[in-house]
PDB file of C-alpha atoms in Angstrom:
ATOM      1  CA  MET A  28      15.417  30.270 -18.682  1.00  0.00           C
ATOM      2  CA  GLY A  29      16.559  28.866 -15.365  1.00  0.00           C
ATOM      3  CA  PHE A  30      12.978  28.777 -14.102  1.00  0.00           C
ATOM      4  CA  LEU A  31      11.741  27.010 -17.236  1.00  0.00           C
ATOM      5  CA  ALA A  32      14.567  24.466 -17.063  1.00  0.00           C
ATOM      6  CA  GLY A  33      13.734  23.644 -13.451  1.00  0.00           C
ATOM      7  CA  TYR A  34      10.028  23.391 -14.195  1.00  0.00           C
ATOM      8  CA  ALA A  35      10.646  21.094 -17.160  1.00  0.00           C
ATOM      9  CA  LEU A  36      12.907  18.855 -15.070  1.00  0.00           C
ATOM     10  CA  SER A  37      10.241  18.594 -12.372  1.00  0.00           C
ATOM     11  CA  MET A  38       7.909  17.110 -14.959  1.00  0.00           C
ATOM     12  CA  PHE A  39      10.311  14.963 -16.977  1.00  0.00           C
ATOM     13  CA  ALA A  40      13.429  14.231 -14.898  1.00  0.00           C
ATOM     14  CA  ARG A  41      14.442  10.593 -14.494  1.00  0.00           C
ATOM     15  CA  PRO A  42      15.865   9.320 -11.176  1.00  0.00           C
ATOM     16  CA  GLN A  43      19.447   9.832 -12.388  1.00  0.00           C
ATOM     17  CA  ASP A  44      18.897  13.401 -13.668  1.00  0.00           C
ATOM     18  CA  ARG A  45      20.158  16.342 -11.634  1.00  0.00           C
ATOM     19  CA  LEU A  46      19.676  20.089 -11.758  1.00  0.00           C
ATOM     20  CA  SER A  47      22.635  22.219 -10.778  1.00  0.00           C
ATOM     21  CA  HIS A  48      23.480  25.906 -10.885  1.00  0.00           C
ATOM     22  CA  VAL A  49      26.872  27.606 -11.034  1.00  0.00           C
ATOM     23  CA  LEU A  50      27.205  30.331  -8.419  1.00  0.00           C
ATOM     24  CA  VAL A  51      29.793  33.048  -9.101  1.00  0.00           C
ATOM     25  CA  ALA A  52      30.892  35.495  -6.438  1.00  0.00           C
ATOM     26  CA  GLU A  53      31.044  39.235  -7.003  1.00  0.00           C
ATOM     27  CA  PRO A  54      32.486  41.090  -8.772  1.00  0.00           C
ATOM     28  CA  PHE A  55      32.592  38.456 -11.517  1.00  0.00           C
ATOM     29  CA  GLN A  56      28.935  37.444 -11.485  1.00  0.00           C
ATOM     30  CA  SER A  57      27.705  40.320 -13.651  1.00  0.00           C
ATOM     31  CA  HIS A  58      30.873  41.081 -15.566  1.00  0.00           C
ATOM     32  CA  PRO A  59      30.187  40.875 -19.336  1.00  0.00           C
ATOM     33  CA  ASP A  60      33.642  39.415 -20.108  1.00  0.00           C
ATOM     34  CA  PHE A  61      33.598  36.688 -17.463  1.00  0.00           C
ATOM     35  CA  HIS A  62      32.123  33.274 -18.291  1.00  0.00           C
ATOM     36  CA  PHE A  63      34.532  30.844 -16.643  1.00  0.00           C
ATOM     37  CA  PRO A  64      38.050  31.212 -15.149  1.00  0.00           C
ATOM     38  CA  PRO A  65      40.524  30.818 -18.044  1.00  0.00           C
ATOM     39  CA  ARG A  66      43.534  28.517 -17.711  1.00  0.00           C
ATOM     40  CA  ALA A  67      45.813  31.555 -17.744  1.00  0.00           C
ATOM     41  CA  PRO A  68      44.489  34.185 -15.324  1.00  0.00           C
ATOM     42  CA  LYS A  69      43.868  37.618 -16.745  1.00  0.00           C
ATOM     43  CA  LEU A  70      42.869  40.996 -15.425  1.00  0.00           C
ATOM     44  CA  LEU A  71      39.354  42.277 -15.881  1.00  0.00           C
ATOM     45  CA  LYS A  72      38.489  45.933 -15.548  1.00  0.00           C
ATOM     46  CA  MET A  73      35.569  46.602 -13.216  1.00  0.00           C
ATOM     47  CA  HIS A  74      33.037  49.401 -13.631  1.00  0.00           C
ATOM     48  CA  ASP A  75      34.712  51.363 -10.828  1.00  0.00           C
ATOM     49  CA  GLY A  76      38.052  51.289 -12.664  1.00  0.00           C
ATOM     50  CA  ARG A  77      39.662  48.534 -10.582  1.00  0.00           C
ATOM     51  CA  ALA A  78      41.433  45.618 -12.236  1.00  0.00           C
ATOM     52  CA  VAL A  79      40.671  42.190 -10.738  1.00  0.00           C
ATOM     53  CA  SER A  80      42.368  38.902 -11.631  1.00  0.00           C
ATOM     54  CA  THR A  81      40.203  35.971 -12.710  1.00  0.00           C
ATOM     55  CA  ALA A  82      42.366  33.842 -10.382  1.00  0.00           C
ATOM     56  CA  GLU A  83      40.288  35.295  -7.540  1.00  0.00           C
ATOM     57  CA  ALA A  84      37.010  34.038  -8.990  1.00  0.00           C
ATOM     58  CA  ASN A  85      35.244  31.611  -6.676  1.00  0.00           C
ATOM     59  CA  LEU A  86      32.777  29.241  -8.363  1.00  0.00           C
ATOM     60  CA  VAL A  87      30.407  26.863  -6.581  1.00  0.00           C
ATOM     61  CA  LEU A  88      28.404  24.139  -8.331  1.00  0.00           C
ATOM     62  CA  ALA A  89      25.191  23.942  -6.306  1.00  0.00           C
ATOM     63  CA  GLU A  90      22.698  21.103  -6.771  1.00  0.00           C
ATOM     64  CA  ILE A  91      19.103  22.365  -6.845  1.00  0.00           C
ATOM     65  CA  PRO A  92      16.520  19.976  -5.347  1.00  0.00           C
ATOM     66  CA  ILE A  93      13.593  19.230  -7.648  1.00  0.00           C
ATOM     67  CA  VAL A  94      10.281  17.467  -7.128  1.00  0.00           C
ATOM     68  CA  ARG A  95      10.098  14.596  -9.642  1.00  0.00           C
ATOM     69  CA  LEU A  96       6.579  14.213 -11.017  1.00  0.00           C
ATOM     70  CA  ARG A  97       7.396  12.024 -14.024  1.00  0.00           C
ATOM     71  CA  ASP A  98       5.969   8.823 -12.537  1.00  0.00           C
ATOM     72  CA  ARG A  99       2.638  10.494 -11.766  1.00  0.00           C
ATOM     73  CA  LEU A 100       2.056  11.923 -15.242  1.00  0.00           C
ATOM     74  CA  PRO A 101       0.212  10.343 -18.204  1.00  0.00           C
ATOM     75  CA  ALA A 102       2.371   8.324 -20.573  1.00  0.00           C
ATOM     76  CA  ALA A 103       1.333  10.584 -23.481  1.00  0.00           C
ATOM     77  CA  MET A 104       3.231  13.461 -21.889  1.00  0.00           C
ATOM     78  CA  LEU A 105       6.534  11.653 -22.370  1.00  0.00           C
ATOM     79  CA  SER A 106       6.175  11.441 -26.144  1.00  0.00           C
ATOM     80  CA  GLY A 107       7.678  14.893 -26.690  1.00  0.00           C
ATOM     81  CA  ASP A 108       4.756  15.950 -28.881  1.00  0.00           C
ATOM     82  CA  LEU A 109       3.257  18.461 -26.436  1.00  0.00           C
ATOM     83  CA  GLY A 110       4.165  22.120 -26.241  1.00  0.00           C
ATOM     84  CA  TYR A 111       5.263  23.576 -22.920  1.00  0.00           C
ATOM     85  CA  SER A 112       1.903  25.161 -22.016  1.00  0.00           C
ATOM     86  CA  GLN A 113       0.008  22.024 -22.989  1.00  0.00           C
ATOM     87  CA  ALA A 114       2.392  19.843 -20.976  1.00  0.00           C
ATOM     88  CA  VAL A 115       1.866  22.042 -17.894  1.00  0.00           C
ATOM     89  CA  ALA A 116      -1.905  21.800 -18.325  1.00  0.00           C
ATOM     90  CA  GLU A 117      -1.724  18.005 -18.643  1.00  0.00           C
ATOM     91  CA  ALA A 118       0.481  17.786 -15.564  1.00  0.00           C
ATOM     92  CA  GLN A 119      -1.967  19.900 -13.559  1.00  0.00           C
ATOM     93  CA  ARG A 120      -4.873  17.669 -14.576  1.00  0.00           C
ATOM     94  CA  ALA A 121      -2.902  14.590 -13.531  1.00  0.00           C
ATOM     95  CA  LEU A 122      -2.192  16.104 -10.105  1.00  0.00           C
ATOM     96  CA  ASP A 123      -5.729  17.371  -9.462  1.00  0.00           C
ATOM     97  CA  PRO A 124      -7.915  15.278  -7.108  1.00  0.00           C
ATOM     98  CA  PRO A 125      -9.073  12.189  -9.049  1.00  0.00           C
ATOM     99  CA  LYS A 126     -12.441  12.437 -10.767  1.00  0.00           C
ATOM    100  CA  MET A 127     -14.072   9.636 -12.747  1.00  0.00           C
ATOM    101  CA  ILE A 128     -16.933  10.253 -15.169  1.00  0.00           C
ATOM    102  CA  VAL A 129     -18.766   7.203 -16.505  1.00  0.00           C
ATOM    103  CA  VAL A 130     -20.475   8.062 -19.801  1.00  0.00           C
ATOM    104  CA  VAL A 131     -23.172   5.443 -20.358  1.00  0.00           C
ATOM    105  CA  ASP A 132     -24.178   6.180 -23.976  1.00  0.00           C
ATOM    106  CA  ASP A 133     -20.557   6.337 -25.167  1.00  0.00           C
ATOM    107  CA  ARG A 134     -19.516   3.330 -23.061  1.00  0.00           C
ATOM    108  CA  LYS A 135     -16.356   4.989 -21.846  1.00  0.00           C
ATOM    109  CA  ILE A 136     -14.966   6.366 -18.629  1.00  0.00           C
ATOM    110  CA  ILE A 137     -13.200   9.710 -18.362  1.00  0.00           C
ATOM    111  CA  CYS A 138     -10.394   9.903 -15.820  1.00  0.00           C
ATOM    112  CA  ALA A 139      -8.533  13.193 -15.264  1.00  0.00           C
ATOM    113  CA  ASP A 140     -10.226  14.528 -18.449  1.00  0.00           C
ATOM    114  CA  THR A 141      -8.826  11.588 -20.429  1.00  0.00           C
ATOM    115  CA  PRO A 142     -11.334   9.228 -22.107  1.00  0.00           C
ATOM    116  CA  VAL A 143     -10.749   5.488 -21.810  1.00  0.00           C
ATOM    117  CA  GLU A 144     -12.639   3.271 -24.272  1.00  0.00           C
ATOM    118  CA  LEU A 145     -13.717  -0.144 -22.967  1.00  0.00           C
ATOM    119  CA  ARG A 146     -15.186  -3.322 -24.393  1.00  0.00           C
ATOM    120  CA  PRO A 147     -18.951  -3.564 -23.753  1.00  0.00           C
ATOM    121  CA  ALA A 148     -18.743  -6.203 -20.998  1.00  0.00           C
ATOM    122  CA  THR A 149     -15.797  -4.475 -19.330  1.00  0.00           C
ATOM    123  CA  PHE A 150     -17.625  -1.151 -19.438  1.00  0.00           C
ATOM    124  CA  ALA A 151     -20.670  -2.763 -17.802  1.00  0.00           C
ATOM    125  CA  PHE A 152     -18.386  -4.188 -15.116  1.00  0.00           C
ATOM    126  CA  ALA A 153     -16.845  -0.723 -14.533  1.00  0.00           C
ATOM    127  CA  LEU A 154     -20.280   0.925 -14.428  1.00  0.00           C
ATOM    128  CA  TRP A 155     -21.430  -1.631 -11.863  1.00  0.00           C
ATOM    129  CA  LEU A 156     -18.422  -0.998  -9.599  1.00  0.00           C
ATOM    130  CA  ALA A 157     -18.787   2.777 -10.032  1.00  0.00           C
ATOM    131  CA  GLU A 158     -22.455   2.760  -9.062  1.00  0.00           C
ATOM    132  CA  ARG A 159     -21.729   0.600  -6.022  1.00  0.00           C
ATOM    133  CA  ALA A 160     -18.963   2.993  -4.926  1.00  0.00           C
ATOM    134  CA  ARG A 161     -21.260   5.995  -5.446  1.00  0.00           C
ATOM    135  CA  GLU A 162     -24.067   4.445  -3.448  1.00  0.00           C
ATOM    136  CA  LEU A 163     -22.177   2.637  -0.695  1.00  0.00           C
ATOM    137  CA  GLY A 164     -18.701   4.230  -0.602  1.00  0.00           C
ATOM    138  CA  PRO A 165     -15.432   2.572  -1.601  1.00  0.00           C
ATOM    139  CA  GLN A 166     -15.178   0.058   1.258  1.00  0.00           C
ATOM    140  CA  ALA A 167     -18.778  -1.145   1.356  1.00  0.00           C
ATOM    141  CA  GLY A 168     -19.127  -0.946  -2.424  1.00  0.00           C
ATOM    142  CA  ALA A 169     -16.247  -3.344  -3.040  1.00  0.00           C
ATOM    143  CA  VAL A 170     -17.355  -6.899  -3.722  1.00  0.00           C
ATOM    144  CA  HIS A 171     -15.916 -10.422  -3.798  1.00  0.00           C
ATOM    145  CA  TRP A 172     -16.892 -12.471  -6.830  1.00  0.00           C
ATOM    146  CA  ALA A 173     -18.502 -15.170  -4.676  1.00  0.00           C
ATOM    147  CA  ASP A 174     -20.625 -12.603  -2.823  1.00  0.00           C
ATOM    148  CA  ALA A 175     -21.596 -10.645  -5.928  1.00  0.00           C
ATOM    149  CA  ASP A 176     -25.243 -10.855  -6.932  1.00  0.00           C
ATOM    150  CA  ARG A 177     -25.239 -11.828 -10.623  1.00  0.00           C
ATOM    151  CA  LEU A 178     -28.815 -10.545 -11.000  1.00  0.00           C
ATOM    152  CA  GLU A 179     -27.731  -7.116  -9.732  1.00  0.00           C
ATOM    153  CA  LEU A 180     -25.008  -7.044 -12.378  1.00  0.00           C
ATOM    154  CA  ALA A 181     -27.391  -8.483 -14.994  1.00  0.00           C
ATOM    155  CA  ALA A 182     -29.634  -5.443 -14.473  1.00  0.00           C
ATOM    156  CA  VAL A 183     -26.703  -3.218 -15.464  1.00  0.00           C
ATOM    157  CA  PHE A 184     -26.088  -5.382 -18.539  1.00  0.00           C
ATOM    158  CA  SER A 185     -29.761  -5.156 -19.466  1.00  0.00           C
ATOM    159  CA  ARG A 186     -29.682  -1.335 -19.315  1.00  0.00           C
ATOM    160  CA  LEU A 187     -26.825  -1.439 -21.823  1.00  0.00           C
ATOM    161  CA  GLY A 188     -28.562  -3.936 -24.116  1.00  0.00           C
ATOM    162  CA  LEU A 189     -26.073  -6.713 -23.332  1.00  0.00           C
ATOM    163  CA  ALA A 190     -26.612 -10.414 -22.647  1.00  0.00           C
ATOM    164  CA  ASP A 191     -26.473 -11.480 -18.998  1.00  0.00           C
ATOM    165  CA  PRO A 192     -23.047 -12.041 -17.428  1.00  0.00           C
ATOM    166  CA  PRO A 193     -22.042 -15.718 -17.156  1.00  0.00           C
ATOM    167  CA  GLY A 194     -23.089 -17.739 -14.151  1.00  0.00           C
ATOM    168  CA  SER A 195     -26.293 -19.264 -12.844  1.00  0.00           C
ATOM    169  CA  GLY A 196     -29.005 -17.785 -10.684  1.00  0.00           C
ATOM    170  CA  HIS A 197     -27.470 -15.293  -8.280  1.00  0.00           C
ATOM    171  CA  ASN A 198     -23.988 -16.789  -8.647  1.00  0.00           C
ATOM    172  CA  LEU A 199     -21.374 -15.069 -10.791  1.00  0.00           C
ATOM    173  CA  GLU A 200     -18.601 -16.912 -12.615  1.00  0.00           C
ATOM    174  CA  GLU A 201     -15.203 -16.381 -10.973  1.00  0.00           C
ATOM    175  CA  THR A 202     -13.136 -16.567 -14.167  1.00  0.00           C
ATOM    176  CA  TRP A 203     -15.273 -13.939 -15.861  1.00  0.00           C
ATOM    177  CA  PHE A 204     -15.087 -11.586 -12.852  1.00  0.00           C
ATOM    178  CA  ARG A 205     -11.298 -11.791 -12.716  1.00  0.00           C
ATOM    179  CA  GLU A 206     -11.007 -11.367 -16.477  1.00  0.00           C
ATOM    180  CA  GLN A 207     -13.066  -8.151 -16.468  1.00  0.00           C
ATOM    181  CA  LYS A 208     -11.065  -6.751 -13.570  1.00  0.00           C
ATOM    182  CA  SER A 209      -7.842  -7.476 -15.474  1.00  0.00           C
ATOM    183  CA  ARG A 210      -9.149  -5.975 -18.733  1.00  0.00           C
ATOM    184  CA  LEU A 211     -10.293  -2.833 -16.943  1.00  0.00           C
ATOM    185  CA  SER A 212      -6.909  -2.384 -15.271  1.00  0.00           C
ATOM    186  CA  ARG A 213      -5.015  -2.946 -18.530  1.00  0.00           C
ATOM    187  CA  ALA A 214      -7.156  -0.442 -20.430  1.00  0.00           C
ATOM    188  CA  LEU A 215      -6.650   2.227 -17.764  1.00  0.00           C
ATOM    189  CA  ARG A 216      -2.884   1.695 -17.636  1.00  0.00           C
ATOM    190  CA  ALA A 217      -2.584   1.711 -21.437  1.00  0.00           C
ATOM    191  CA  ILE A 218      -4.134   5.182 -21.697  1.00  0.00           C
ATOM    192  CA  LEU A 219      -3.205   6.830 -18.391  1.00  0.00           C
ATOM    193  CA  GLY A 220       0.169   5.241 -17.687  1.00  0.00           C
ATOM    194  CA  GLU A 221       1.389   5.880 -14.143  1.00  0.00           C
ATOM    195  CA  ALA A 222      -1.505   8.320 -13.638  1.00  0.00           C
ATOM    196  CA  ALA A 223      -3.917   5.355 -13.694  1.00  0.00           C
ATOM    197  CA  GLY A 224      -3.281   4.568 -10.013  1.00  0.00           C
ATOM    198  CA  PRO A 225      -6.292   6.312  -8.390  1.00  0.00           C
ATOM    199  CA  TYR A 226      -8.704   4.854 -10.972  1.00  0.00           C
ATOM    200  CA  LEU A 227      -7.709   1.197 -10.908  1.00  0.00           C
ATOM    201  CA  PRO A 228     -10.007  -1.342  -9.225  1.00  0.00           C
ATOM    202  CA  LYS A 229      -8.446  -1.918  -5.809  1.00  0.00           C
ATOM    203  CA  PRO A 230      -8.395  -4.894  -3.430  1.00  0.00           C
ATOM    204  CA  TYR A 231     -10.096  -4.608  -0.041  1.00  0.00           C
ATOM    205  CA  GLY A 232      -9.758  -7.046   2.817  1.00  0.00           C
ATOM    206  CA  SER A 233      -7.528 -10.112   2.981  1.00  0.00           C
ATOM    207  CA  ARG A 234      -7.349 -13.384   1.090  1.00  0.00           C
ATOM    208  CA  PRO A 235      -9.226 -15.520   0.333  1.00  0.00           C
ATOM    209  CA  ARG A 236     -12.112 -13.007   0.634  1.00  0.00           C
ATOM    210  CA  THR A 237     -10.447 -10.032  -1.026  1.00  0.00           C
ATOM    211  CA  ARG A 238     -13.059  -7.678  -2.452  1.00  0.00           C
ATOM    212  CA  THR A 239     -12.715  -5.468  -5.531  1.00  0.00           C
ATOM    213  CA  GLY A 240     -13.913  -1.893  -5.961  1.00  0.00           C
ATOM    214  CA  PHE A 241     -12.998   1.650  -6.910  1.00  0.00           C
ATOM    215  CA  ALA A 242     -11.084   3.549  -4.216  1.00  0.00           C
ATOM    216  CA  LEU A 243     -12.926   6.782  -4.980  1.00  0.00           C
ATOM    217  CA  ASN A 244     -15.368   8.624  -2.765  1.00  0.00           C
ATOM    218  CA  PRO A 245     -18.951   9.074  -4.043  1.00  0.00           C
ATOM    219  CA  ALA A 246     -18.282  12.745  -4.822  1.00  0.00           C
ATOM    220  CA  GLN A 247     -15.387  11.727  -7.086  1.00  0.00           C
ATOM    221  CA  ILE A 248     -17.562   9.567  -9.342  1.00  0.00           C
ATOM    222  CA  GLU A 249     -20.134  10.881 -11.794  1.00  0.00           C
ATOM    223  CA  VAL A 250     -22.397   8.726 -13.947  1.00  0.00           C
ATOM    224  CA  LYS A 251     -24.084  10.415 -16.898  1.00  0.00           C
ATOM    225  CA  PHE A 252     -25.729   9.245 -20.099  1.00  0.00           C
ATOM    226  CA  SER A 253     -23.864  11.321 -22.689  1.00  0.00           C
ATOM    227  CA  ALA A 254     -20.749  13.486 -22.856  1.00  0.00           C
ATOM    228  CA  SER A 255     -22.864  16.570 -23.650  1.00  0.00           C
ATOM    229  CA  HIS A 256     -25.034  16.335 -20.518  1.00  0.00           C
TER     230      HIS A 256
END
């Protein structure tokens, strides 16, 4: 029970929560009639026939350090609806190295085994950033809206049967770019909670030329056409 309590606190403890353990010295620790020193001391008979007064009992309240994982776990875990084994499995998935799967036919991304549904244009935006990160790496794949090639992004839209992104020629519209970045971030946070961190579009470089891209290595991103393949 002590192990399970500590494990549960590691997953769910808030900053103000503490785990402590009462240490009882021998010979009282294993005595069946000793639970806590009574107000009026009494004699307890030991297994060797001795009588020992509870006034001699020495108790120490020891605080047990715990690793708090609550802020790194999906929000769904805090609902209280999961069983212990399922909660442990969800926690392990959240702590595994990040892996993003972009499922083209279903227009969703799967992060830490959790599907995130996106609007069509936002999905196309995410697919575009994911393919750039896969091909060029996170740093080189990140892009500033003014340097983005609208025709490159339009090719992604065309593959998905969507109208071209707003802008003219090779130039992309700034407001639209920022809106899709914001929508993508909100959708990830809504489903993944604090576990969304590794999957959010990240800024690279300094203002006013800050670029946007996924901070995942090529091996951490998979693009496939359906969930069954």
